[in-house]
mmCIF file of C-alpha atoms in Angstrom:
data_model
loop_
_atom_site.group_PDB
_atom_site.id
_atom_site.type_symbol
_atom_site.label_atom_id
_atom_site.label_comp_id
_atom_site.label_asym_id
_atom_site.label_seq_id
_atom_site.Cartn_x
_atom_site.Cartn_y
_atom_site.Cartn_z
ATOM 1 C CA UNK A 206 -38.888 -37.915 -58.598
ATOM 2 C CA UNK A 207 -42.063 -36.775 -59.892
ATOM 3 C CA UNK A 208 -43.328 -33.151 -58.887
ATOM 4 C CA UNK A 209 -46.673 -34.419 -57.815
ATOM 5 C CA UNK A 210 -45.577 -36.952 -55.825
ATOM 6 C CA UNK A 211 -42.915 -34.786 -54.184
ATOM 7 C CA UNK A 212 -45.658 -32.347 -53.333
ATOM 8 C CA UNK A 213 -47.883 -34.998 -51.707
ATOM 9 C CA UNK A 214 -44.986 -35.886 -49.512
ATOM 10 C CA UNK A 215 -44.187 -32.614 -48.114
ATOM 11 C CA UNK A 216 -47.943 -31.993 -47.885
ATOM 12 C CA UNK A 217 -48.100 -35.405 -45.892
ATOM 13 C CA UNK A 218 -45.027 -34.123 -43.828
ATOM 14 C CA UNK A 219 -45.654 -30.543 -43.143
ATOM 15 C CA UNK A 220 -49.451 -29.406 -43.688
ATOM 16 C CA UNK A 221 -51.175 -28.337 -40.416
ATOM 17 C CA UNK A 222 -54.905 -27.161 -40.117
ATOM 18 C CA UNK A 223 -55.749 -24.419 -37.471
ATOM 19 C CA UNK A 224 -55.626 -20.751 -37.073
ATOM 20 C CA UNK A 225 -52.076 -19.404 -37.818
ATOM 21 C CA UNK A 226 -50.845 -16.157 -38.187
ATOM 22 C CA UNK A 227 -48.160 -15.550 -40.698
ATOM 23 C CA UNK A 228 -45.355 -13.129 -40.731
ATOM 24 C CA UNK A 229 -46.913 -11.070 -43.297
ATOM 25 C CA UNK A 230 -49.933 -10.577 -40.382
ATOM 26 C CA UNK A 231 -52.309 -12.458 -42.437
ATOM 27 C CA UNK A 232 -54.148 -15.534 -40.882
ATOM 28 C CA UNK A 233 -54.941 -18.723 -42.519
ATOM 29 C CA UNK A 234 -56.301 -22.015 -41.616
ATOM 30 C CA UNK A 235 -53.453 -24.042 -43.591
ATOM 31 C CA UNK A 236 -50.109 -24.009 -42.635
ATOM 32 C CA UNK A 237 -46.817 -25.662 -43.930
ATOM 33 C CA UNK A 238 -44.844 -26.178 -41.253
ATOM 34 C CA UNK A 239 -41.443 -25.846 -43.188
ATOM 35 C CA UNK A 240 -39.371 -27.329 -40.308
ATOM 36 C CA UNK A 241 -40.845 -30.561 -40.524
ATOM 37 C CA UNK A 242 -39.770 -31.025 -44.171
ATOM 38 C CA UNK A 243 -36.356 -29.449 -43.384
ATOM 39 C CA UNK A 244 -35.867 -31.762 -40.634
ATOM 40 C CA UNK A 245 -36.322 -34.654 -42.670
ATOM 41 C CA UNK A 246 -32.540 -35.417 -44.170
ATOM 42 C CA UNK A 247 -34.237 -37.480 -46.973
ATOM 43 C CA UNK A 248 -37.068 -35.461 -47.621
ATOM 44 C CA UNK A 249 -35.221 -32.511 -47.878
ATOM 45 C CA UNK A 250 -32.178 -34.031 -50.024
ATOM 46 C CA UNK A 251 -35.050 -34.847 -52.567
ATOM 47 C CA UNK A 252 -36.739 -31.241 -52.321
ATOM 48 C CA UNK A 253 -33.170 -29.685 -52.964
ATOM 49 C CA UNK A 254 -32.123 -31.942 -55.784
ATOM 50 C CA UNK A 255 -35.621 -31.148 -57.457
ATOM 51 C CA UNK A 256 -34.698 -27.392 -57.126
ATOM 52 C CA UNK A 257 -31.710 -27.535 -58.905
ATOM 53 C CA UNK A 258 -32.868 -27.103 -62.295
ATOM 54 C CA UNK A 259 -34.700 -23.963 -61.069
ATOM 55 C CA UNK A 260 -31.465 -22.056 -60.305
ATOM 56 C CA UNK A 261 -30.861 -19.341 -62.635
ATOM 57 C CA UNK A 262 -27.812 -19.731 -65.058
ATOM 58 C CA UNK A 263 -25.163 -17.521 -63.917
ATOM 59 C CA UNK A 264 -25.811 -17.766 -60.215
ATOM 60 C CA UNK A 265 -22.468 -17.533 -58.158
ATOM 61 C CA UNK A 266 -23.850 -17.522 -54.752
ATOM 62 C CA UNK A 267 -27.015 -18.898 -53.058
ATOM 63 C CA UNK A 268 -28.170 -16.735 -50.217
ATOM 64 C CA UNK A 269 -30.320 -18.372 -47.540
ATOM 65 C CA UNK A 270 -32.556 -16.202 -45.483
ATOM 66 C CA UNK A 271 -32.544 -16.559 -41.706
ATOM 67 C CA UNK A 272 -33.977 -19.067 -40.553
ATOM 68 C CA UNK A 273 -35.838 -21.752 -42.502
ATOM 69 C CA UNK A 274 -33.874 -20.654 -45.711
ATOM 70 C CA UNK A 275 -30.732 -21.933 -44.130
ATOM 71 C CA UNK A 276 -31.206 -25.716 -44.157
ATOM 72 C CA UNK A 277 -32.714 -25.393 -47.979
ATOM 73 C CA UNK A 278 -29.732 -23.485 -49.333
ATOM 74 C CA UNK A 279 -26.991 -25.830 -47.428
ATOM 75 C CA UNK A 280 -28.841 -28.811 -48.925
ATOM 76 C CA UNK A 281 -28.777 -26.925 -52.323
ATOM 77 C CA UNK A 282 -25.249 -26.124 -52.120
ATOM 78 C CA UNK A 283 -24.457 -29.837 -51.874
ATOM 79 C CA UNK A 284 -26.398 -30.366 -54.828
ATOM 80 C CA UNK A 285 -24.579 -27.850 -56.968
ATOM 81 C CA UNK A 286 -21.489 -27.316 -55.451
ATOM 82 C CA UNK A 287 -22.266 -23.342 -55.719
ATOM 83 C CA UNK A 288 -20.996 -21.350 -52.406
ATOM 84 C CA UNK A 289 -23.566 -20.048 -49.586
ATOM 85 C CA UNK A 290 -24.321 -17.150 -47.574
ATOM 86 C CA UNK A 291 -26.494 -17.471 -44.724
ATOM 87 C CA UNK A 292 -28.447 -13.987 -44.545
ATOM 88 C CA UNK A 293 -29.499 -12.542 -41.094
ATOM 89 C CA UNK A 294 -32.311 -10.890 -40.661
ATOM 90 C CA UNK A 295 -30.473 -8.142 -38.867
ATOM 91 C CA UNK A 296 -26.405 -7.839 -38.735
ATOM 92 C CA UNK A 297 -25.339 -8.748 -35.062
ATOM 93 C CA UNK A 298 -23.562 -6.261 -33.296
ATOM 94 C CA UNK A 299 -20.715 -8.694 -32.543
ATOM 95 C CA UNK A 300 -18.213 -11.240 -34.192
ATOM 96 C CA UNK A 301 -18.055 -10.053 -37.936
ATOM 97 C CA UNK A 302 -21.062 -7.978 -37.723
ATOM 98 C CA UNK A 303 -22.223 -9.059 -41.076
ATOM 99 C CA UNK A 304 -25.883 -9.148 -42.696
ATOM 100 C CA UNK A 305 -24.539 -12.285 -44.785
ATOM 101 C CA UNK A 306 -22.366 -14.873 -43.041
ATOM 102 C CA UNK A 307 -20.083 -17.336 -45.243
ATOM 103 C CA UNK A 308 -19.670 -16.834 -49.239
ATOM 104 C CA UNK A 309 -18.931 -13.089 -50.099
ATOM 105 C CA UNK A 310 -21.918 -11.688 -51.789
ATOM 106 C CA UNK A 311 -20.628 -8.129 -52.995
ATOM 107 C CA UNK A 312 -20.252 -8.031 -56.586
ATOM 108 C CA UNK A 313 -21.602 -11.123 -57.379
ATOM 109 C CA UNK A 314 -24.737 -12.547 -58.984
ATOM 110 C CA UNK A 315 -26.655 -14.089 -55.921
ATOM 111 C CA UNK A 316 -30.173 -16.071 -55.674
ATOM 112 C CA UNK A 317 -32.023 -15.643 -53.034
ATOM 113 C CA UNK A 318 -33.466 -18.937 -51.236
ATOM 114 C CA UNK A 319 -36.445 -19.187 -48.917
ATOM 115 C CA UNK A 320 -38.350 -21.745 -47.776
ATOM 116 C CA UNK A 321 -42.236 -20.800 -47.893
ATOM 117 C CA UNK A 322 -43.410 -17.387 -49.357
ATOM 118 C CA UNK A 323 -46.298 -15.825 -48.998
ATOM 119 C CA UNK A 324 -46.047 -11.848 -49.811
ATOM 120 C CA UNK A 325 -42.071 -12.433 -50.095
ATOM 121 C CA UNK A 326 -41.727 -9.526 -47.499
ATOM 122 C CA UNK A 327 -38.547 -11.012 -45.916
ATOM 123 C CA UNK A 328 -37.147 -11.466 -49.505
ATOM 124 C CA UNK A 329 -37.446 -8.102 -50.650
ATOM 125 C CA UNK A 330 -35.886 -6.792 -47.453
ATOM 126 C CA UNK A 331 -33.103 -8.910 -47.658
ATOM 127 C CA UNK A 332 -32.783 -8.056 -51.380
ATOM 128 C CA UNK A 333 -32.616 -4.565 -50.578
ATOM 129 C CA UNK A 334 -29.797 -4.681 -47.758
ATOM 130 C CA UNK A 335 -27.720 -7.033 -49.954
ATOM 131 C CA UNK A 336 -27.954 -4.933 -52.913
ATOM 132 C CA UNK A 337 -26.870 -2.236 -51.040
ATOM 133 C CA UNK A 338 -23.669 -3.996 -50.187
ATOM 134 C CA UNK A 339 -23.164 -4.441 -53.534
ATOM 135 C CA UNK A 340 -24.878 -7.846 -54.580
ATOM 136 C CA UNK A 341 -26.420 -8.136 -57.598
ATOM 137 C CA UNK A 342 -29.783 -9.858 -57.385
ATOM 138 C CA UNK A 343 -32.481 -10.630 -59.682
ATOM 139 C CA UNK A 344 -33.782 -13.946 -58.822
ATOM 140 C CA UNK A 345 -35.330 -15.964 -55.816
ATOM 141 C CA UNK A 346 -35.850 -19.313 -55.136
ATOM 142 C CA UNK A 347 -38.538 -21.161 -53.060
ATOM 143 C CA UNK A 348 -39.600 -24.681 -51.675
ATOM 144 C CA UNK A 349 -43.145 -23.425 -51.691
ATOM 145 C CA UNK A 350 -45.068 -20.541 -52.968
ATOM 146 C CA UNK A 351 -48.304 -20.109 -51.088
ATOM 147 C CA UNK A 352 -49.808 -18.118 -54.209
ATOM 148 C CA UNK A 353 -50.479 -19.485 -57.847
ATOM 149 C CA UNK A 354 -48.383 -16.316 -59.132
ATOM 150 C CA UNK A 355 -45.445 -14.518 -57.725
ATOM 151 C CA UNK A 356 -46.585 -12.230 -55.136
ATOM 152 C CA UNK A 357 -46.761 -8.231 -56.242
ATOM 153 C CA UNK A 358 -43.903 -6.829 -53.900
ATOM 154 C CA UNK A 359 -41.304 -9.554 -55.528
ATOM 155 C CA UNK A 360 -42.141 -7.968 -59.171
ATOM 156 C CA UNK A 361 -42.102 -4.723 -57.726
ATOM 157 C CA UNK A 362 -38.541 -5.272 -56.409
ATOM 158 C CA UNK A 363 -37.368 -6.482 -59.701
ATOM 159 C CA UNK A 364 -37.611 -9.977 -58.695
ATOM 160 C CA UNK A 365 -38.390 -13.130 -60.695
ATOM 161 C CA UNK A 366 -39.567 -16.080 -58.104
ATOM 162 C CA UNK A 367 -38.704 -19.801 -58.975
ATOM 163 C CA UNK A 368 -41.132 -21.836 -56.883
ATOM 164 C CA UNK A 369 -40.625 -25.448 -56.586
ATOM 165 C CA UNK A 370 -44.276 -26.189 -55.413
ATOM 166 C CA UNK A 371 -47.309 -24.075 -55.327
ATOM 167 C CA UNK A 372 -50.940 -24.618 -54.192
ATOM 168 C CA UNK A 373 -51.649 -26.901 -57.247
ATOM 169 C CA UNK A 374 -49.003 -29.465 -55.877
ATOM 170 C CA UNK A 375 -49.828 -29.380 -52.263
ATOM 171 C CA UNK A 376 -52.532 -31.855 -52.187
ATOM 172 C CA UNK A 377 -52.798 -35.199 -49.928
#
């Protein structure tokens, strides 16, 4: 599917107007409710199929960030056959007590997967934690980058952001 058409479909499904507080602390009058496109299995499948070419060569594990990155990474894994890790915001104090569940990330080249990026704050935090646990991470992949370019915190963390959709694609 053409990227412009995919952007229109995501916009039609997930775009909301009003006043919204973002994780970054910023407020906005436009919001993309990621759960609306992630809960639509046909649209999510089309979105993730379009993301496959953006996955950097050499990626060994796709790591989806809690919570919105989990359905995206699961669908990407289905398209690519790559193993997936599900990254918590904080390791649980029970069970396996792991930060990343699923595929092992230690000693492997990991690409972070997120749904919507504004400042990239959670990507940066999770990247630092996974690197401390032995993962090699140089890239992040997202469905929507709310910015026309890569947010500075990602660049400062040594990450390249690969975004499927940017504001230019998200029009009615």
